[in-house]
Structure formats: structure tokens, C-alpha cells
Amino acid sequence: MARFSVGEAATAGFGVVVRHPLAVLGWALAMVVALIGPAILAFAAMGPEFARLMQWAMTHQGGAPDPAMMDQMMRAQSGMTALHLLYWLWSSFVRAVLCAAVFRAVLTPDQSAWAFLRIGSRELWLTLLILVEQVLLMIVIFIVALLIVVLTAVVAVSGGEQGRMATMVTACASSAVAGGVLIWVALRLSMAAPMTFVDAQFRLFESWTLTRGQGWRLLGVAVLVVVFVLLMEVLVGAAAVGAVVAAGGSLAAIQGPGALEAFLARPPLALLHDLWPWLLGVGALGAVFSAVIQAVVFAPWAVAHRALTRDV
């Protein structure tokens, strides 16, 4: 039976970052352009209309609602729903492109042009896979939650006044069992993304066969990746707090009782004028950090797939 090293797989993302730092910067730039840019455009398109609606809501003093305003509110809500759907589809595509770039950096490191970023059949199949997985996950979570609620309600009704403890135990135990089963299924399907990338075809349940007998190793990889991500977030958060403390002199405008409220109450353009260096710096560092996280999260599964299919 083919095996893979848990440590080698779990730390593969850090190897990608060390070997291809310029590619990581390219991924960060791609995320800024592809995700933040459309969000700003959507806000610019819908923002004025929602501002008018918010102003109307704050100034409306009861009585019969204005039909024209209600119609405008419904149109705005419909527009926002459509934007959410489009952004979900677009963000899934961007995630697929970044995932493919990380896989390419692991599996075909000689294809380093354009920071390993491509738009082709592999990226489109990965987008479909991500969308299908998200929809299936929502359906499964809804069904499982409904079953837990029904089971808990049955125990609560049958136990009467003395069944409060049994109800709590049932709810906690069933939630824990359901969570464990969902994690196990997710691990068994964890090779779907690298299989889809390598084969350039939609792969999902084919992962079940490839991961047979690998559950504990895959769990070890997943746990280590989660630990690494949490540690990185703690370190970055601590560094951000340290930077704010070190810059205390430049933040004198928000020190003192009521100073922060007065600072935020100024016109938006004045706030942007004072805060743009901070916003730019935080945005740039956040984009790079997100790119590193993408590598840390995606690379392990490509390494595991390569090992499991080495002799196939």
C-alpha cells in the first residue's frame, strides 16, 4: 500500500513559500486585483442606493411606508442577492486558480511563468469541484442539523421535566458524532482537488478509493495544517499589535476620553486622508499573509496525492 509522510506533506506549503517567494507575491497581487477590486466596484455601484435607504430608515417616523421607497428597497435587496451570487461564483473561480497555482508549484515546479498562474481547463474543473463541494456541504449540514434537532426534540418530549440532562447529552453527543463523520468524509474526499488538477477532469468520489487506509495520516496532516495556520495568525496578530503600540506617537489623535469617537465622526475623505498609509500597509501585508496561507493549506494535498499515485 502506498504511503506518504505526514510531516513532509503538512509542511509542504512552507517549502513552496521558501522556494518561490516571488510567486507568493504574485498570488497576493492576484488576490487583491481579483477579489478586493470587484468588491470595491460592487460597493461603489450599490453604495449610494443603500445610503439613501439607510437615511430613509433613520428618518422615517412610523406611519404608512412609502410604496416607492419600499419598491426601491426590494430592488436593492434583489440586486444585492444577485451580487452575492456572482461574487460567490467569481471567488470560487479565483480560489480554484490559486489552488491550481499551488498544485503546479508542487507538482510541476518548472512551469513557474506568471507565478504558476494559469486559466485553463484545470482551473475550470477545479472551480466546478469547489462549487459542488460547497453546495453538497450546505445540503449535508442542513440535513444533519435537522436530524439532530428532531432527535433532541424527541428525547426532550419523552423525558418530560426530568429529561433536561438527557436532552443536553443527546444534543452534544449527536453533534460530536455528526462532526466526526463529516470530518472523516471530508478526509476521504481530500484528494479530489489534486486528482481533478492532475487529470484535468472532474473528480470527487474517485478520491474515496485513493484514500482507502490513509484516514489517520490524512487526519494528522489536517491537524498539523490547522495548528500551523492558527500559530501564524497568532504571530501576525501579535506583530500587528506591537506595530500599533510602537506607533503610539502617530496615533495621538485617538488617545484620550472621547477622542476615538471624535476621530471617527469626521468626514470620510478626511479619515481616508489620515488613514490611507495604515490601510495600504495593512492591506498589502494581509494579501501576502493570505497568499502564504493558500500555500500552507493547498500544498499538503498535492504532496500526498503525488506519493499515493507514485506507483499507480
Tab-separated table of C-alpha atoms in Angstrom:
chain	number	residue	atom	x	y	z
A	1	MET	CA	0.000	0.000	0.000
A	2	ALA	CA	1.310	3.424	-0.954
A	3	ARG	CA	2.066	5.762	1.923
A	4	PHE	CA	3.113	9.343	2.434
A	5	SER	CA	4.974	11.203	5.151
A	6	VAL	CA	2.650	13.215	7.363
A	7	GLY	CA	5.377	15.694	8.274
A	8	GLU	CA	6.542	16.167	4.695
A	9	ALA	CA	3.008	16.723	3.456
A	10	ALA	CA	1.963	19.052	6.280
A	11	THR	CA	4.997	21.322	5.845
A	12	ALA	CA	4.933	21.332	2.043
A	13	GLY	CA	3.371	24.791	1.928
A	14	PHE	CA	6.306	26.354	3.757
A	15	GLY	CA	8.628	24.753	1.229
A	16	VAL	CA	6.661	26.360	-1.594
A	17	VAL	CA	6.921	29.772	0.090
A	18	VAL	CA	10.698	29.420	0.573
A	19	ARG	CA	11.381	28.141	-2.937
A	20	HIS	CA	9.041	30.533	-4.769
A	21	PRO	CA	8.745	33.809	-2.788
A	22	LEU	CA	8.108	35.863	-5.927
A	23	ALA	CA	5.246	33.551	-6.851
A	24	VAL	CA	3.712	34.135	-3.426
A	25	LEU	CA	3.893	37.888	-4.050
A	26	GLY	CA	2.233	37.286	-7.402
A	27	TRP	CA	-0.583	35.355	-5.716
A	28	ALA	CA	-1.049	38.193	-3.243
A	29	LEU	CA	-1.320	40.720	-6.074
A	30	ALA	CA	-3.731	38.450	-7.934
A	31	MET	CA	-5.972	38.194	-4.870
A	32	VAL	CA	-6.015	41.967	-4.423
A	33	VAL	CA	-6.930	42.572	-8.051
A	34	ALA	CA	-9.369	39.685	-8.400
A	35	LEU	CA	-11.195	39.834	-5.052
A	36	ILE	CA	-10.863	43.276	-3.500
A	37	GLY	CA	-11.264	45.124	-6.802
A	38	PRO	CA	-14.696	43.650	-7.662
A	39	ALA	CA	-15.842	44.161	-4.073
A	40	ILE	CA	-14.952	47.864	-4.277
A	41	LEU	CA	-16.737	48.186	-7.614
A	42	ALA	CA	-19.836	46.480	-6.230
A	43	PHE	CA	-19.800	48.793	-3.222
A	44	ALA	CA	-19.418	51.806	-5.494
A	45	ALA	CA	-22.355	50.622	-7.596
A	46	MET	CA	-24.722	49.744	-4.755
A	47	GLY	CA	-23.402	52.012	-2.013
A	48	PRO	CA	-25.265	55.241	-2.902
A	49	GLU	CA	-28.582	53.455	-3.165
A	50	PHE	CA	-28.138	51.738	0.179
A	51	ALA	CA	-27.023	55.010	1.729
A	52	ARG	CA	-30.308	56.573	0.661
A	53	LEU	CA	-32.217	53.629	2.089
A	54	MET	CA	-30.350	53.865	5.394
A	55	GLN	CA	-31.031	57.606	5.586
A	56	TRP	CA	-34.724	56.976	4.926
A	57	ALA	CA	-34.829	54.257	7.591
A	58	MET	CA	-33.258	56.550	10.189
A	59	THR	CA	-35.515	59.491	9.395
A	60	HIS	CA	-38.771	57.580	8.894
A	61	GLN	CA	-41.018	58.150	11.896
A	62	GLY	CA	-43.606	55.373	11.618
A	63	GLY	CA	-46.836	55.659	9.683
A	64	ALA	CA	-47.583	54.023	6.371
A	65	PRO	CA	-44.446	53.163	4.391
A	66	ASP	CA	-43.818	54.953	1.135
A	67	PRO	CA	-44.644	52.494	-1.715
A	68	ALA	CA	-41.937	53.967	-3.931
A	69	MET	CA	-39.341	53.574	-1.186
A	70	MET	CA	-40.466	50.011	-0.470
A	71	ASP	CA	-40.171	49.184	-4.164
A	72	GLN	CA	-36.697	50.680	-4.211
A	73	MET	CA	-35.756	48.648	-1.140
A	74	MET	CA	-36.936	45.417	-2.794
A	75	ARG	CA	-34.955	46.213	-5.941
A	76	ALA	CA	-31.864	46.937	-3.861
A	77	GLN	CA	-32.258	43.656	-1.982
A	78	SER	CA	-32.651	41.761	-5.246
A	79	GLY	CA	-29.584	43.467	-6.630
A	80	MET	CA	-27.565	42.612	-3.552
A	81	THR	CA	-28.660	38.959	-3.758
A	82	ALA	CA	-27.536	38.817	-7.389
A	83	LEU	CA	-24.214	40.432	-6.474
A	84	HIS	CA	-23.686	37.897	-3.685
A	85	LEU	CA	-24.315	35.039	-6.117
A	86	LEU	CA	-21.974	36.483	-8.728
A	87	TYR	CA	-19.276	37.163	-6.132
A	88	TRP	CA	-19.615	33.605	-4.804
A	89	LEU	CA	-19.090	32.201	-8.307
A	90	TRP	CA	-16.219	34.583	-9.010
A	91	SER	CA	-14.472	33.988	-5.669
A	92	SER	CA	-14.746	30.220	-6.221
A	93	PHE	CA	-13.059	30.658	-9.592
A	94	VAL	CA	-10.290	32.789	-8.060
A	95	ARG	CA	-9.770	30.210	-5.332
A	96	ALA	CA	-9.530	27.483	-7.978
A	97	VAL	CA	-6.916	29.479	-9.915
A	98	LEU	CA	-4.826	29.966	-6.765
A	99	CYS	CA	-5.255	26.317	-5.770
A	100	ALA	CA	-4.066	25.231	-9.215
A	101	ALA	CA	-1.084	27.581	-8.938
A	102	VAL	CA	-0.039	25.987	-5.639
A	103	PHE	CA	-0.514	22.490	-7.075
A	104	ARG	CA	1.565	23.480	-10.105
A	105	ALA	CA	4.338	24.804	-7.831
A	106	VAL	CA	4.432	21.415	-6.080
A	107	LEU	CA	3.898	19.004	-8.955
A	108	THR	CA	5.418	20.854	-11.934
A	109	PRO	CA	7.827	23.441	-10.497
A	110	ASP	CA	9.373	24.028	-13.945
A	111	GLN	CA	6.157	25.787	-15.044
A	112	SER	CA	6.934	28.871	-12.982
A	113	ALA	CA	5.993	31.512	-15.548
A	114	TRP	CA	3.402	34.061	-14.406
A	115	ALA	CA	3.760	32.866	-10.775
A	116	PHE	CA	2.333	29.462	-11.824
A	117	LEU	CA	-0.990	31.180	-12.533
A	118	ARG	CA	-2.992	29.903	-15.493
A	119	ILE	CA	-6.579	29.978	-16.707
A	120	GLY	CA	-7.443	26.746	-18.473
A	121	SER	CA	-9.390	23.512	-18.232
A	122	ARG	CA	-7.790	22.539	-14.926
A	123	GLU	CA	-8.874	25.786	-13.288
A	124	LEU	CA	-12.395	25.454	-14.672
A	125	TRP	CA	-12.754	21.871	-13.436
A	126	LEU	CA	-11.426	22.917	-10.028
A	127	THR	CA	-13.983	25.732	-9.948
A	128	LEU	CA	-16.768	23.236	-10.634
A	129	LEU	CA	-15.393	20.945	-7.930
A	130	ILE	CA	-15.306	23.764	-5.365
A	131	LEU	CA	-18.862	24.807	-6.186
A	132	VAL	CA	-20.171	21.232	-5.995
A	133	GLU	CA	-18.388	20.629	-2.690
A	134	GLN	CA	-19.813	23.815	-1.181
A	135	VAL	CA	-23.361	23.001	-2.287
A	136	LEU	CA	-23.108	19.407	-1.049
A	137	LEU	CA	-21.691	20.620	2.258
A	138	MET	CA	-24.595	23.033	2.781
A	139	ILE	CA	-27.122	20.302	1.968
A	140	VAL	CA	-25.474	17.772	4.269
A	141	ILE	CA	-25.164	20.264	7.135
A	142	PHE	CA	-28.834	21.196	6.776
A	143	ILE	CA	-29.946	17.549	6.824
A	144	VAL	CA	-27.676	16.648	9.747
A	145	ALA	CA	-28.768	19.702	11.756
A	146	LEU	CA	-32.413	18.844	11.097
A	147	LEU	CA	-31.887	15.258	12.257
A	148	ILE	CA	-30.125	16.443	15.425
A	149	VAL	CA	-32.968	18.868	16.184
A	150	VAL	CA	-35.596	16.156	15.666
A	151	LEU	CA	-33.695	13.634	17.779
A	152	THR	CA	-33.145	16.169	20.559
A	153	ALA	CA	-36.822	17.170	20.470
A	154	VAL	CA	-37.920	13.531	20.737
A	155	VAL	CA	-35.665	12.984	23.762
A	156	ALA	CA	-36.870	16.222	25.351
A	157	VAL	CA	-40.548	15.287	24.917
A	158	SER	CA	-40.159	11.695	26.047
A	159	GLY	CA	-38.037	12.641	29.057
A	160	GLY	CA	-40.541	15.103	30.487
A	161	GLU	CA	-39.379	17.529	33.154
A	162	GLN	CA	-36.544	15.230	34.209
A	163	GLY	CA	-35.112	14.926	30.709
A	164	ARG	CA	-33.152	18.177	30.568
A	165	MET	CA	-29.831	16.464	31.168
A	166	ALA	CA	-30.652	13.701	28.699
A	167	THR	CA	-31.562	16.336	26.135
A	168	MET	CA	-28.256	18.140	26.570
A	169	VAL	CA	-26.285	14.896	26.398
A	170	THR	CA	-28.171	13.824	23.280
A	171	ALA	CA	-27.601	17.153	21.547
A	172	CYS	CA	-23.882	17.243	22.396
A	173	ALA	CA	-23.270	13.571	21.612
A	174	SER	CA	-25.128	13.636	18.304
A	175	SER	CA	-23.358	16.854	17.274
A	176	ALA	CA	-19.971	15.332	18.125
A	177	VAL	CA	-20.737	12.136	16.195
A	178	ALA	CA	-22.022	14.103	13.205
A	179	GLY	CA	-18.951	16.347	13.252
A	180	GLY	CA	-16.632	13.338	13.390
A	181	VAL	CA	-18.397	11.669	10.473
A	182	LEU	CA	-18.261	14.865	8.399
A	183	ILE	CA	-14.526	15.247	9.081
A	184	TRP	CA	-13.931	11.595	8.132
A	185	VAL	CA	-15.853	12.004	4.868
A	186	ALA	CA	-14.001	15.239	4.096
A	187	LEU	CA	-10.654	13.490	4.612
A	188	ARG	CA	-11.662	10.612	2.354
A	189	LEU	CA	-12.564	13.148	-0.340
A	190	SER	CA	-9.489	15.324	0.241
A	191	MET	CA	-7.699	14.012	-2.872
A	192	ALA	CA	-10.499	15.247	-5.148
A	193	ALA	CA	-8.806	18.594	-5.823
A	194	PRO	CA	-5.333	17.260	-6.752
A	195	MET	CA	-6.944	14.450	-8.770
A	196	THR	CA	-9.044	16.990	-10.666
A	197	PHE	CA	-5.949	19.097	-11.324
A	198	VAL	CA	-3.740	16.222	-12.472
A	199	ASP	CA	-6.389	14.517	-14.631
A	200	ALA	CA	-7.883	17.802	-15.917
A	201	GLN	CA	-11.312	16.236	-15.345
A	202	PHE	CA	-13.927	16.425	-12.637
A	203	ARG	CA	-13.012	14.084	-9.792
A	204	LEU	CA	-14.781	13.788	-6.453
A	205	PHE	CA	-15.844	10.366	-5.301
A	206	GLU	CA	-12.828	8.798	-7.033
A	207	SER	CA	-10.884	10.143	-4.063
A	208	TRP	CA	-12.651	7.605	-1.847
A	209	THR	CA	-10.719	4.742	-3.430
A	210	LEU	CA	-7.365	6.504	-3.427
A	211	THR	CA	-7.568	7.418	0.275
A	212	ARG	CA	-8.597	3.942	1.494
A	213	GLY	CA	-6.443	3.071	4.512
A	214	GLN	CA	-4.995	6.599	4.744
A	215	GLY	CA	-7.523	8.139	7.155
A	216	TRP	CA	-5.229	8.580	10.141
A	217	ARG	CA	-2.401	10.000	8.060
A	218	LEU	CA	-4.746	12.451	6.372
A	219	LEU	CA	-6.122	13.425	9.781
A	220	GLY	CA	-2.579	14.065	11.001
A	221	VAL	CA	-1.915	16.325	8.013
A	222	ALA	CA	-5.175	18.221	8.571
A	223	VAL	CA	-4.484	18.740	12.281
A	224	LEU	CA	-0.948	19.981	11.647
A	225	VAL	CA	-2.137	22.364	8.932
A	226	VAL	CA	-4.782	23.800	11.267
A	227	VAL	CA	-2.180	24.208	14.027
A	228	PHE	CA	0.236	25.927	11.640
A	229	VAL	CA	-2.443	28.340	10.428
A	230	LEU	CA	-3.518	29.190	13.979
A	231	LEU	CA	0.074	29.794	15.061
A	232	MET	CA	0.685	32.027	12.051
A	233	GLU	CA	-2.455	34.031	12.809
A	234	VAL	CA	-1.364	34.463	16.429
A	235	LEU	CA	2.121	35.595	15.396
A	236	VAL	CA	0.800	38.016	12.787
A	237	GLY	CA	-1.772	39.367	15.250
A	238	ALA	CA	0.908	39.877	17.896
A	239	ALA	CA	3.123	41.657	15.356
A	240	ALA	CA	0.221	43.914	14.369
A	241	VAL	CA	-0.457	44.815	17.996
A	242	GLY	CA	3.235	45.519	18.514
A	243	ALA	CA	3.288	47.796	15.482
A	244	VAL	CA	0.291	49.734	16.789
A	245	VAL	CA	1.907	50.127	20.202
A	246	ALA	CA	5.215	51.186	18.633
A	247	ALA	CA	3.367	53.778	16.573
A	248	GLY	CA	1.645	55.238	19.605
A	249	GLY	CA	3.025	58.680	18.909
A	250	SER	CA	1.385	58.844	15.494
A	251	LEU	CA	-1.915	57.730	16.993
A	252	ALA	CA	-2.168	60.575	19.459
A	253	ALA	CA	-5.279	61.783	17.687
A	254	ILE	CA	-7.292	58.862	19.059
A	255	GLN	CA	-5.939	58.920	22.589
A	256	GLY	CA	-7.916	60.300	25.498
A	257	PRO	CA	-11.580	60.170	26.539
A	258	GLY	CA	-13.899	60.532	23.554
A	259	ALA	CA	-11.013	61.071	21.133
A	260	LEU	CA	-11.719	57.929	19.116
A	261	GLU	CA	-15.408	58.828	18.685
A	262	ALA	CA	-14.497	62.350	17.570
A	263	PHE	CA	-11.870	60.990	15.192
A	264	LEU	CA	-14.320	58.583	13.519
A	265	ALA	CA	-17.051	61.244	13.332
A	266	ARG	CA	-15.052	63.276	10.810
A	267	PRO	CA	-15.925	63.252	7.066
A	268	PRO	CA	-14.964	60.022	5.225
A	269	LEU	CA	-12.472	61.820	2.960
A	270	ALA	CA	-10.685	63.288	5.978
A	271	LEU	CA	-10.495	59.852	7.575
A	272	LEU	CA	-9.152	58.344	4.366
A	273	HIS	CA	-6.528	61.094	4.126
A	274	ASP	CA	-5.208	60.273	7.605
A	275	LEU	CA	-5.574	56.511	7.487
A	276	TRP	CA	-4.530	55.640	3.930
A	277	PRO	CA	-0.909	54.739	4.831
A	278	TRP	CA	-2.197	52.362	7.502
A	279	LEU	CA	-4.868	50.937	5.233
A	280	LEU	CA	-2.379	50.441	2.408
A	281	GLY	CA	0.171	48.777	4.665
A	282	VAL	CA	-2.338	46.524	6.375
A	283	GLY	CA	-3.894	45.596	3.035
A	284	ALA	CA	-0.534	44.705	1.487
A	285	LEU	CA	0.561	42.620	4.470
A	286	GLY	CA	-2.853	40.974	4.649
A	287	ALA	CA	-2.690	39.994	0.981
A	288	VAL	CA	0.780	38.464	1.384
A	289	PHE	CA	-0.330	36.633	4.518
A	290	SER	CA	-3.382	35.279	2.700
A	291	ALA	CA	-1.169	34.058	-0.150
A	292	VAL	CA	1.078	32.244	2.324
A	293	ILE	CA	-1.992	30.678	3.922
A	294	GLN	CA	-3.133	29.455	0.486
A	295	ALA	CA	0.202	27.690	0.032
A	296	VAL	CA	0.146	26.180	3.513
A	297	VAL	CA	-3.417	24.901	3.079
A	298	PHE	CA	-3.303	23.599	-0.508
A	299	ALA	CA	0.219	22.206	-0.931
A	300	PRO	CA	-0.059	19.257	1.522
A	301	TRP	CA	-2.762	17.540	-0.508
A	302	ALA	CA	-0.720	17.752	-3.708
A	303	VAL	CA	2.237	16.140	-1.939
A	304	ALA	CA	0.027	13.394	-0.509
A	305	HIS	CA	-1.525	12.756	-3.924
A	306	ARG	CA	1.904	12.521	-5.557
A	307	ALA	CA	3.007	9.930	-3.022
A	308	LEU	CA	-0.200	7.884	-3.229
A	309	THR	CA	-0.091	7.734	-7.023
A	310	ARG	CA	3.651	7.274	-7.438
A	311	ASP	CA	3.378	3.553	-8.217
A	312	VAL	CA	-0.020	3.670	-9.912
